[in-house]
């Protein structure tokens, strides 16, 4: 019993270390679009007409030398949202959602994917932060009990929930359940500060309107936000000894619903990808928020646009701006070499391709090329291209601002997530020679392909140095390091990595 209690405390401490809630002045979040509010459609949380809040700081730049080639690295893994602890790619994708105030935040967020998904953990962190915000506004205490999520009998019969036990959940303040969502509040107040906002909210819902409205406002403060995540059956060893993102998401209050592989495929096959509406079988309320796998949806564009603006500003102003001294140095070196024209090409790994797509949309018209390395699906990039094309059409694109694909021309199959000695060697080399740590699922794969193609890059990435046309490669470090421990465990079980081995 004592050992179990210590294990629970350790799990809680690790979760809060990963997603610490730093105190800083709150900025006004992007508003929920009034035309889209109350929808279970994919990712309808951002208002395209609302100017985004400034991020805490631009992520820095570094320069590394690989195979005698100088490569810029945009360290977006160091971009962090203090309120949620999110960083990197998921902080960009969930930027606008994280800015929505707790009272306006959806009562229910639903998504699906793998049991160690970074996206699962990131959404759990956002919902957890909103519940913390509610508790702060109430002056502490506990949130009310929750009702279960409504699904069809078939889904309910084939699913089961993962959770920490009740005692541990109570220690985490808000854990586990929300209630059936009720309609969103009205348009956000124009108050200039958080305190003024809540004062106005109290005036609108309580004063001079009788006890019913005031009681309703108090109820909205007491109602917790809930995150429900569907995944395939979690292995018994992981259920009994939670670790990695799975353990952290549980500690942050996620309700993880397990489905058999067949039931999971039946339920989400109708999505046809990652950009469709929620499956009808989930019977989500109209005001629930459905987030497609990986966060690939319209709501992700606002945060990625902020990243695109950072890249363009640093490059176009020859390194002007915070953390961009590496860009200054690179451009000075190119000029000293007689370069009459310098172009930037940003390379990044791609799963669903949402980040690459939105970067290309906002960078390529400015003369900066975006290149994505397929890390999921077939090696020829058909899956990735289909996902990006669907998302482009869904978000108003015309198919004319798509990223380039950098493919592995060596052939051979590469199942996603399968431990490979070649990937581990790339991971080790980057650590050892470049002091750069990437994840093993996406980052190591992107570098494996990039390194294999450095001497045979596509024409758009080679430039014409003999004519003064130089192409500077920039690797976008998207983060994803929170899953490294579970990835290394897989390599260890495969006999490819031992804990005592030096990196």
Short mmCIF file of C-alpha atoms in Angstrom, two decimals, residues 246-465:
data_model
loop_
_atom_site.label_atom_id
_atom_site.label_comp_id
_atom_site.label_asym_id
_atom_site.label_seq_id
_atom_site.Cartn_x
_atom_site.Cartn_y
_atom_site.Cartn_z
CA UNK A 246 -0.49 7.64 -21.17
CA UNK A 247 0.31 8.12 -17.48
CA UNK A 248 0.64 11.89 -17.79
CA UNK A 249 -2.68 12.25 -19.60
CA UNK A 250 -4.45 10.21 -16.92
CA UNK A 251 -2.88 12.33 -14.21
CA UNK A 252 -4.12 15.46 -15.97
CA UNK A 253 -7.69 14.17 -15.95
CA UNK A 254 -8.15 12.58 -19.36
CA UNK A 255 -10.77 9.87 -19.64
CA UNK A 256 -9.23 7.35 -22.01
CA UNK A 257 -11.84 5.09 -23.59
CA UNK A 258 -10.47 1.85 -24.99
CA UNK A 259 -11.96 0.14 -28.03
CA UNK A 260 -11.09 -3.14 -29.62
CA UNK A 261 -9.08 -2.69 -32.85
CA UNK A 262 -12.12 -3.72 -34.88
CA UNK A 263 -14.48 -1.36 -33.03
CA UNK A 264 -11.95 1.47 -33.28
CA UNK A 265 -11.60 0.98 -37.03
CA UNK A 266 -15.36 0.78 -37.50
CA UNK A 267 -15.93 3.94 -35.48
CA UNK A 268 -13.28 6.12 -37.07
CA UNK A 269 -13.10 4.68 -40.57
CA UNK A 270 -15.93 7.05 -41.47
CA UNK A 271 -13.58 9.95 -40.75
CA UNK A 272 -11.76 9.12 -43.96
CA UNK A 273 -8.68 10.83 -42.56
CA UNK A 274 -8.11 13.40 -39.88
CA UNK A 275 -10.18 16.35 -41.02
CA UNK A 276 -13.76 15.08 -40.97
CA UNK A 277 -16.53 15.66 -38.47
CA UNK A 278 -16.98 13.50 -35.41
CA UNK A 279 -18.46 10.05 -36.11
CA UNK A 280 -22.23 10.07 -35.70
CA UNK A 281 -22.03 7.05 -33.41
CA UNK A 282 -20.46 9.22 -30.71
CA UNK A 283 -23.69 11.24 -30.51
CA UNK A 284 -21.82 14.32 -29.36
CA UNK A 285 -23.81 17.35 -28.28
CA UNK A 286 -23.73 20.19 -30.79
CA UNK A 287 -21.60 22.28 -28.49
CA UNK A 288 -18.95 19.60 -27.94
CA UNK A 289 -15.57 20.18 -29.54
CA UNK A 290 -14.22 17.44 -31.78
CA UNK A 291 -10.46 17.54 -32.35
CA UNK A 292 -9.26 15.22 -35.16
CA UNK A 293 -6.29 12.95 -34.63
CA UNK A 294 -3.10 14.96 -34.27
CA UNK A 295 -4.99 18.26 -34.03
CA UNK A 296 -5.11 18.55 -37.83
CA UNK A 297 -7.93 21.06 -38.28
CA UNK A 298 -8.73 24.67 -39.07
CA UNK A 299 -8.21 25.76 -35.48
CA UNK A 300 -4.52 24.89 -35.73
CA UNK A 301 -3.76 27.47 -38.41
CA UNK A 302 -3.60 30.56 -36.19
CA UNK A 303 -0.75 29.28 -34.06
CA UNK A 304 1.19 27.99 -37.06
CA UNK A 305 0.80 31.39 -38.72
CA UNK A 306 2.53 32.93 -35.71
CA UNK A 307 5.43 30.56 -36.35
CA UNK A 308 5.48 31.49 -40.03
CA UNK A 309 5.63 35.17 -39.09
CA UNK A 310 8.58 34.51 -36.77
CA UNK A 311 10.50 32.69 -39.50
CA UNK A 312 9.82 35.34 -42.11
CA UNK A 313 10.70 38.22 -39.80
CA UNK A 314 14.01 36.66 -38.79
CA UNK A 315 15.00 35.79 -42.36
CA UNK A 316 13.81 38.92 -44.15
CA UNK A 317 15.39 41.26 -41.61
CA UNK A 318 18.65 39.29 -41.74
CA UNK A 319 18.22 37.95 -38.26
CA UNK A 320 16.40 40.82 -36.63
CA UNK A 321 14.38 39.86 -33.60
CA UNK A 322 14.88 37.93 -30.42
CA UNK A 323 16.88 34.70 -30.54
CA UNK A 324 17.84 35.00 -34.23
CA UNK A 325 21.58 35.74 -33.96
CA UNK A 326 22.27 32.46 -35.77
CA UNK A 327 20.40 33.77 -38.81
CA UNK A 328 22.54 36.90 -38.83
CA UNK A 329 25.71 34.82 -38.83
CA UNK A 330 24.52 32.53 -41.61
CA UNK A 331 23.58 35.39 -43.89
CA UNK A 332 26.84 37.20 -43.27
CA UNK A 333 28.78 34.05 -44.16
CA UNK A 334 26.80 33.59 -47.37
CA UNK A 335 27.42 37.20 -48.39
CA UNK A 336 31.14 36.79 -47.70
CA UNK A 337 31.05 33.83 -50.09
CA UNK A 338 29.71 36.02 -52.88
CA UNK A 339 26.07 34.93 -52.74
CA UNK A 340 23.95 37.35 -54.74
CA UNK A 341 20.66 35.72 -53.75
CA UNK A 342 19.84 33.59 -50.74
CA UNK A 343 16.69 31.56 -50.31
CA UNK A 344 15.43 29.74 -47.23
CA UNK A 345 13.97 26.22 -47.25
CA UNK A 346 12.30 25.01 -44.04
CA UNK A 347 12.36 21.21 -43.55
CA UNK A 348 10.14 19.45 -41.01
CA UNK A 349 8.72 16.00 -40.29
CA UNK A 350 5.11 15.30 -41.20
CA UNK A 351 2.44 13.08 -39.65
CA UNK A 352 -0.88 14.50 -40.78
CA UNK A 353 0.97 17.42 -42.37
CA UNK A 354 -1.11 20.18 -40.76
CA UNK A 355 1.89 22.22 -39.61
CA UNK A 356 3.64 21.87 -42.97
CA UNK A 357 0.50 22.84 -44.87
CA UNK A 358 -0.19 25.99 -42.86
CA UNK A 359 3.48 26.97 -42.92
CA UNK A 360 3.52 26.66 -46.69
CA UNK A 361 0.33 28.69 -46.95
CA UNK A 362 1.90 31.59 -45.06
CA UNK A 363 5.57 31.30 -46.11
CA UNK A 364 5.66 30.34 -49.76
CA UNK A 365 3.97 33.56 -50.95
CA UNK A 366 6.84 35.31 -49.12
CA UNK A 367 9.50 33.39 -51.02
CA UNK A 368 10.33 30.75 -48.39
CA UNK A 369 10.05 27.08 -49.40
CA UNK A 370 8.51 24.53 -47.03
CA UNK A 371 9.59 20.89 -47.29
CA UNK A 372 7.99 18.02 -45.37
CA UNK A 373 9.34 14.50 -44.80
CA UNK A 374 6.58 11.84 -44.63
CA UNK A 375 6.88 9.92 -41.36
CA UNK A 376 3.52 8.10 -41.37
CA UNK A 377 2.01 5.92 -44.04
CA UNK A 378 3.66 4.88 -47.28
CA UNK A 379 7.18 5.99 -48.14
CA UNK A 380 6.01 7.67 -51.35
CA UNK A 381 4.02 10.18 -49.34
CA UNK A 382 0.57 9.37 -50.75
CA UNK A 383 -1.05 9.26 -47.30
CA UNK A 384 0.54 12.53 -46.22
CA UNK A 385 -0.38 14.27 -49.47
CA UNK A 386 -3.98 13.11 -49.18
CA UNK A 387 -4.25 14.40 -45.62
CA UNK A 388 -2.79 17.77 -46.51
CA UNK A 389 -4.98 18.09 -49.60
CA UNK A 390 -8.13 17.35 -47.60
CA UNK A 391 -7.18 19.82 -44.89
CA UNK A 392 -6.27 22.44 -47.48
CA UNK A 393 -9.69 22.15 -49.13
CA UNK A 394 -11.49 22.13 -45.79
CA UNK A 395 -9.77 25.36 -44.70
CA UNK A 396 -10.34 27.33 -47.90
CA UNK A 397 -7.15 26.52 -49.78
CA UNK A 398 -6.95 26.19 -53.54
CA UNK A 399 -4.18 23.60 -53.70
CA UNK A 400 -1.63 26.14 -54.93
CA UNK A 401 0.37 26.61 -51.71
CA UNK A 402 1.39 23.08 -50.81
CA UNK A 403 4.70 22.03 -49.26
CA UNK A 404 7.22 19.98 -51.19
CA UNK A 405 7.69 16.32 -50.24
CA UNK A 406 11.19 15.06 -49.50
CA UNK A 407 11.00 11.32 -50.02
CA UNK A 408 13.25 8.45 -49.04
CA UNK A 409 14.57 7.21 -52.38
CA UNK A 410 16.22 4.11 -50.90
CA UNK A 411 13.02 2.04 -50.96
CA UNK A 412 11.97 -0.56 -48.41
CA UNK A 413 9.11 -0.61 -45.90
CA UNK A 414 9.18 1.42 -42.71
CA UNK A 415 6.18 0.77 -40.40
CA UNK A 416 5.47 3.82 -38.27
CA UNK A 417 6.93 3.65 -34.77
CA UNK A 418 8.75 0.36 -35.28
CA UNK A 419 12.16 0.45 -33.57
CA UNK A 420 14.96 0.60 -36.12
CA UNK A 421 18.69 0.58 -35.48
CA UNK A 422 19.16 3.15 -38.26
CA UNK A 423 16.85 5.63 -36.53
CA UNK A 424 18.57 5.11 -33.20
CA UNK A 425 21.94 5.78 -34.83
CA UNK A 426 20.71 9.06 -36.34
CA UNK A 427 19.29 10.02 -32.95
CA UNK A 428 22.60 9.25 -31.26
CA UNK A 429 24.63 11.10 -33.90
CA UNK A 430 22.57 14.29 -33.52
CA UNK A 431 23.01 14.11 -29.75
CA UNK A 432 26.72 13.36 -29.94
CA UNK A 433 27.89 15.63 -32.75
CA UNK A 434 25.32 18.44 -32.82
CA UNK A 435 24.05 18.54 -29.24
CA UNK A 436 20.55 18.29 -30.71
CA UNK A 437 17.91 16.01 -29.18
CA UNK A 438 14.98 15.01 -31.36
CA UNK A 439 12.20 12.48 -30.90
CA UNK A 440 12.50 8.99 -32.32
CA UNK A 441 9.18 8.87 -34.15
CA UNK A 442 9.31 11.99 -36.29
CA UNK A 443 12.52 13.92 -35.76
CA UNK A 444 14.92 11.00 -36.21
CA UNK A 445 13.05 9.84 -39.29
CA UNK A 446 13.11 13.31 -40.87
CA UNK A 447 16.86 13.60 -40.27
CA UNK A 448 17.46 10.09 -41.61
CA UNK A 449 15.85 11.05 -44.91
CA UNK A 450 17.42 14.51 -45.02
CA UNK A 451 20.93 13.15 -44.42
CA UNK A 452 20.47 10.48 -47.07
CA UNK A 453 19.37 13.13 -49.58
CA UNK A 454 21.86 15.93 -48.87
CA UNK A 455 23.85 14.99 -51.98
CA UNK A 456 20.76 14.43 -54.12
CA UNK A 457 18.33 17.16 -53.11
CA UNK A 458 15.51 18.17 -55.47
CA UNK A 459 16.29 21.03 -57.84
CA UNK A 460 14.30 23.53 -55.75
CA UNK A 461 16.60 22.83 -52.77
CA UNK A 462 19.94 22.76 -54.56
CA UNK A 463 20.01 26.31 -55.87
CA UNK A 464 22.62 27.45 -58.40
CA UNK A 465 25.72 28.50 -56.47
#
